[in-house]
Coordinates of C-alpha atoms and ligand atoms in Angstrom, one line a residue:
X1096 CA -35.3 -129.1 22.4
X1097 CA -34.6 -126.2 21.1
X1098 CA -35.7 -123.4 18.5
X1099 CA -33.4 -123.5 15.7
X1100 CA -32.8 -119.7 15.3
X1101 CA -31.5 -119.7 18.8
X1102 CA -29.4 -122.8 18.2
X1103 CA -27.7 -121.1 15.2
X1104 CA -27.5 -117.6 17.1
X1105 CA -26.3 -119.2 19.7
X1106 CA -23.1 -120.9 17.5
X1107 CA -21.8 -118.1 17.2
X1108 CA -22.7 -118.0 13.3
X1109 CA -24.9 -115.1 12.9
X1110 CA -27.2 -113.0 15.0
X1111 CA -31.0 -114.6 15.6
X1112 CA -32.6 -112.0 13.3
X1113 CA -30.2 -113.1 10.4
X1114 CA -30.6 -116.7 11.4
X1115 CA -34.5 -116.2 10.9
X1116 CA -33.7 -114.2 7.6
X1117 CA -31.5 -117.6 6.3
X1118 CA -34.5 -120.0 7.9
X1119 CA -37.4 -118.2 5.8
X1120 CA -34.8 -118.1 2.3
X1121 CA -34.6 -121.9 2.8
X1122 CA -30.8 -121.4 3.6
X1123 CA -30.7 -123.8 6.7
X1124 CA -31.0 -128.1 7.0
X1125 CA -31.6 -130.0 9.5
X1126 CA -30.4 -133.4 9.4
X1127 CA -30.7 -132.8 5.3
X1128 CA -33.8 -131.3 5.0
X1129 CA -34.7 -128.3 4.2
X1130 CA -36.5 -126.2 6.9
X1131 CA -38.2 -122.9 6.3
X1132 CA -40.3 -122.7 9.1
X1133 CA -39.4 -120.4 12.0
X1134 CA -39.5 -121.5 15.8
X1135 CA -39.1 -125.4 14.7
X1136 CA -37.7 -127.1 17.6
X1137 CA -34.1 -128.9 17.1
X1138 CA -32.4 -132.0 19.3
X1139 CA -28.9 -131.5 20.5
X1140 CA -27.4 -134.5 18.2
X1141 CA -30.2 -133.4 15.1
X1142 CA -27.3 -131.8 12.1
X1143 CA -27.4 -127.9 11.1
X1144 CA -26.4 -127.0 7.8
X1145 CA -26.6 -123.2 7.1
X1146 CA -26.0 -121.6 3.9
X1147 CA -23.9 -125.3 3.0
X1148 CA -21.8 -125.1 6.5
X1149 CA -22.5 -127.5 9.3
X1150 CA -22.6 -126.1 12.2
X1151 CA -19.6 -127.5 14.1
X1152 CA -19.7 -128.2 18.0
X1153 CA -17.1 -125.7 18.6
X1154 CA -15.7 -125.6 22.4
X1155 CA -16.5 -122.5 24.3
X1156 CA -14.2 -119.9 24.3
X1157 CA -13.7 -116.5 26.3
X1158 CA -11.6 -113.5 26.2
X1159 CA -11.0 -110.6 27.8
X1160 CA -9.6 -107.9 25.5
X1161 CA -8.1 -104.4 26.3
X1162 CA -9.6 -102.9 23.2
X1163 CA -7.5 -100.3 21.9
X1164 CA -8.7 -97.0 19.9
X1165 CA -9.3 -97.4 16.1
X1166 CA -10.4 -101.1 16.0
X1167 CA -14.3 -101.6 15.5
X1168 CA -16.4 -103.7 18.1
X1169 CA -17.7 -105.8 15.6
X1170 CA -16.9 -109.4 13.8
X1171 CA -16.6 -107.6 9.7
X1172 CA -16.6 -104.4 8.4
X1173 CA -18.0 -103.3 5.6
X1174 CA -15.4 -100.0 5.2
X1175 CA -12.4 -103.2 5.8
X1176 CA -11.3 -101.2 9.0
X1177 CA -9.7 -103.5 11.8
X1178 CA -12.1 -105.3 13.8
X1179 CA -11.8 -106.8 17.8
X1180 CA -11.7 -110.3 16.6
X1181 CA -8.6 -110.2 14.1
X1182 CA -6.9 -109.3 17.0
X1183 CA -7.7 -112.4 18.9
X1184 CA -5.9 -115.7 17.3
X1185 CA -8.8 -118.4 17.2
X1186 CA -10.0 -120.1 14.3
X1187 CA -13.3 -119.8 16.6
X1188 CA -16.3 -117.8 15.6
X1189 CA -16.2 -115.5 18.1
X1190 CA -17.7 -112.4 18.7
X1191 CA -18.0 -109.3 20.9
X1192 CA -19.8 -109.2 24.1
X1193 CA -21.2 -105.1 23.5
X1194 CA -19.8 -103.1 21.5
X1195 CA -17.6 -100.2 21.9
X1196 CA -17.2 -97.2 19.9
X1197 CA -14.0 -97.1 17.1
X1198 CA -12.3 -94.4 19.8
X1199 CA -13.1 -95.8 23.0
X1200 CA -10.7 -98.1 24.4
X1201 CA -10.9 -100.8 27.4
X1202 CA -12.8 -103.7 28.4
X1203 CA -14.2 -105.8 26.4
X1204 CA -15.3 -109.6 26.1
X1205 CA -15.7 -112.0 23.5
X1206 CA -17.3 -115.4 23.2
X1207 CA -18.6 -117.8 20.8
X1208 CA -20.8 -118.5 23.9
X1209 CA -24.3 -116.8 23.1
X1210 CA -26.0 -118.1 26.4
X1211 CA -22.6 -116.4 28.1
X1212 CA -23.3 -113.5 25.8
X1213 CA -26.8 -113.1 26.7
X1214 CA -26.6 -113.5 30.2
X1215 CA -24.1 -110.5 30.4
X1216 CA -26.0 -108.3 27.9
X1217 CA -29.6 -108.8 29.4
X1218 CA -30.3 -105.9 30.9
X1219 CA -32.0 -107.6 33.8
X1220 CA -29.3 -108.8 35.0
X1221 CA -27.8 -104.9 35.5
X1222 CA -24.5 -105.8 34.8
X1223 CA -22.0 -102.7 36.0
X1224 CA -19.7 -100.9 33.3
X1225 CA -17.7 -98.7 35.0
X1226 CA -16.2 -96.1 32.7
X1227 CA -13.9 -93.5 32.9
X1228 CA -14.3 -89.9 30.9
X1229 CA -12.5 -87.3 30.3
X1230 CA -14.9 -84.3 28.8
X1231 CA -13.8 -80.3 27.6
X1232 CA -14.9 -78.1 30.6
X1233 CA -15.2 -78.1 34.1
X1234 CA -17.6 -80.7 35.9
X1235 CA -19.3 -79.3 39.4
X1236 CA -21.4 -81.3 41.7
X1237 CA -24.4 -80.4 40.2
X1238 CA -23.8 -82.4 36.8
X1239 CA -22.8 -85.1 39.1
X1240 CA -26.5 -85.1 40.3
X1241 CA -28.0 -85.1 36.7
X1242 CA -25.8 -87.8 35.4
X1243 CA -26.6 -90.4 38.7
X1244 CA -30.4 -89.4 38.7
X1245 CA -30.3 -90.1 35.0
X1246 CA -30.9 -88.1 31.4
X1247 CA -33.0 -88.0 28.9
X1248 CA -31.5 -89.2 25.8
X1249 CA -33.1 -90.4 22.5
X1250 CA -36.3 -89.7 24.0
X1251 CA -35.8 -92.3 27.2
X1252 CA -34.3 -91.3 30.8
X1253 CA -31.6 -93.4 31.6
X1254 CA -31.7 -95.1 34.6
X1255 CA -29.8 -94.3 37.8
X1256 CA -26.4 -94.7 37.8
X1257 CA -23.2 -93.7 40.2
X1258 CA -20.6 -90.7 39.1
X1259 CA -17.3 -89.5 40.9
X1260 CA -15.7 -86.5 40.0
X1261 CA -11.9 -87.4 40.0
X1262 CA -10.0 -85.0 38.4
X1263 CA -10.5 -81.1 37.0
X1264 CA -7.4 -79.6 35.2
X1265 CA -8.0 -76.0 35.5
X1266 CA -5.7 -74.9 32.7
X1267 CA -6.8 -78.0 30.1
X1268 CA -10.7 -76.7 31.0
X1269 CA -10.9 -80.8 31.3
X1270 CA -12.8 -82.8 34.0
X1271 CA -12.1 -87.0 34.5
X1272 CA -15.3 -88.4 35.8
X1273 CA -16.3 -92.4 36.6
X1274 CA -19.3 -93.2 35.6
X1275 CA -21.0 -96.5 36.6
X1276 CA -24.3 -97.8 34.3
X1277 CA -25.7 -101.4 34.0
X1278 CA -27.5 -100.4 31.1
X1279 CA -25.6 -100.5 27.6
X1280 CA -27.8 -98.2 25.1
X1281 CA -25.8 -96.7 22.0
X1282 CA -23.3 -94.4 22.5
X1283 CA -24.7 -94.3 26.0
X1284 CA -22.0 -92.6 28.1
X1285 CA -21.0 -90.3 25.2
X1286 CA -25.1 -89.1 25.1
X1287 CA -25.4 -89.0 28.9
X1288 CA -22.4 -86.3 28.7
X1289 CA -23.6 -84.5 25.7
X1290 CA -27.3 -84.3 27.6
X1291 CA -25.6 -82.0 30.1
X1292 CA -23.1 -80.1 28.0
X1293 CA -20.2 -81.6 27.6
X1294 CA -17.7 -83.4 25.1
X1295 CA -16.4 -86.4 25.8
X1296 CA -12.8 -85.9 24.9
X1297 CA -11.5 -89.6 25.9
X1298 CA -13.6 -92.5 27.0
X1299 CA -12.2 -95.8 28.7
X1300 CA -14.2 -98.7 29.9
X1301 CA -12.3 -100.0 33.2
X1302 CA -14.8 -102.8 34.2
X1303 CA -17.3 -105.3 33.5
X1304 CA -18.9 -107.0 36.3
X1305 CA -15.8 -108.4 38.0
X1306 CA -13.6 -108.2 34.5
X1307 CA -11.0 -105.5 34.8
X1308 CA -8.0 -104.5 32.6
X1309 CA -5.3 -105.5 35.2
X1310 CA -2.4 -107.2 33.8
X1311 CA -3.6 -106.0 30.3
X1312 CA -2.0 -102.7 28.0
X1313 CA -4.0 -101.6 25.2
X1314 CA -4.4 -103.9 22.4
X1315 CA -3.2 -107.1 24.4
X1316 CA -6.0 -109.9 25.5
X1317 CA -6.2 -113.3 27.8
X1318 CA -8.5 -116.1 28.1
X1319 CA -10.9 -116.2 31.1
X1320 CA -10.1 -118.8 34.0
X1321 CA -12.8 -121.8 34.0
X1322 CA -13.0 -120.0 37.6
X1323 CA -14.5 -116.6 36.1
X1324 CA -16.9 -118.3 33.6
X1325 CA -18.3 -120.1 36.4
X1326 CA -18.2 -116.9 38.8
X1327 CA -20.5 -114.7 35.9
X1328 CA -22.7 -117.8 35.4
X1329 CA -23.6 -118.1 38.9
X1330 CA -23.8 -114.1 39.8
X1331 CA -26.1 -113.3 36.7
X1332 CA -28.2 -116.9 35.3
X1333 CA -30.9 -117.0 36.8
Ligands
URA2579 N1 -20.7 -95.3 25.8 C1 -20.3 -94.6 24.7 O1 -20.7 -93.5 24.4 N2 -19.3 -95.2 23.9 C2 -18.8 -96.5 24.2 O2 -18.0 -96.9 23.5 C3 -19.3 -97.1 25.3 C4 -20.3 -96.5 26.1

């Protein structure tokens, strides 16, 4: 049994909040009844009608996208820009694992999986993002410090995390930095930069957990192997 917000969050349909909106408006039937009570507990086989749509057993899918710049990390957009999943070519209601920003480009998943979802967004589960930034000025060893013992940003110190200096181009005044986080707060990487000074110029995400870009260029995407499902299931469920 489970709680029917989750059920329809976890279909992929909406997000739990909006699932609990469309439960309290009367918008959601279970086997043909109305149900407007949050937290009421639904049986795998019991029907879910929301807003006139069952709610189909849809098999699991996963991708693995190498998000290119000017796409939004989201399902719709409201200002009709391109989203992440008009580039993928399922009929699926899938949706991005994370977001990242319109100019940021790199790795990204997406699911109609919400347990697969959750499990690789909770942030218990300090899931690594390695990302790689190129910011206006010169990096030294000291800003290397700050950014692994963590920043203060929107009030909140973020927690420690691992940064190489790679590259400085002298006559660009640019520095190329990794960065490594398991958190995933807004804008994070961008903020963490901005906290000590600089301007990210260029941001690319080069890794989730064990997901990298190899084989990929921007814009292009693959399915995961059974194999990797399995392999983030039984690293990060606990
Ligand atoms: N941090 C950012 O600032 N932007 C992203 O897109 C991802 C992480």
């Amino acid at each position: 049994m489970e709680r029917l917000q989750k059920v329809i969050a976890n279909s992929g349909y909406t997000s739990r909040r909006k699932a609990e909106d469309l439960i309290e408006k009367g918008k959601v039937k279970v086997n043909g009844q109305v149900v407007s009570e949050l937290g009421t507990k639904v049986k795998p086989n019991d029907v879910i009608e929301v807003e006139g749509v069952e709610l189909s057993k849809e098999e699991k899918e996963y991708y693995l996208l190498y998000k290119p710049r000017g796409v939004i990390s989201s399902t719709d957009d409201d200002k009709g820009r391109k989203t992440v999943v008009e580039l993928i070519n399922t009929r699926s209601r899938i949706y991005p694992i994370g977001r990242l920003d319109y100019d940021t480009t790199g790795v990204l998943l997406l699911t109609n999986d919400g347990d697969f979802a959750n499990m690789l967004m909770h942030p218990s589960n300090r899931v690594e993002k390695v990302y790689f930034v190129k910011v206006e000025g010169i990096i030294k060893g000291e800003h290397i410090r700050m950014l692994e013992k963590g920043v203060v940003i929107d009030g909140v110190k973020t927690s420690k995390a691992k940064a190489k200096l790679k590259r400085i181009d002298k006559k660009q005044k640019t520095s190329y930095v990794e960065l490594v986080i398991h958190e995933g707060r807004n804008h994070q990487v961008k903020k963490m930069f901005e906290a000590i000074g600089f301007e990210v110029l260029k941001l690319s995400r080069e890794r989730v957990a064990f997901f990298t870009l190899d084989g990929l260029t921007s814009g292009e995407y693959r399915t995961l192997k059974p194999k990797e499902v399995k392999q983030a299931f039984s690293l990060f469920e606990k």
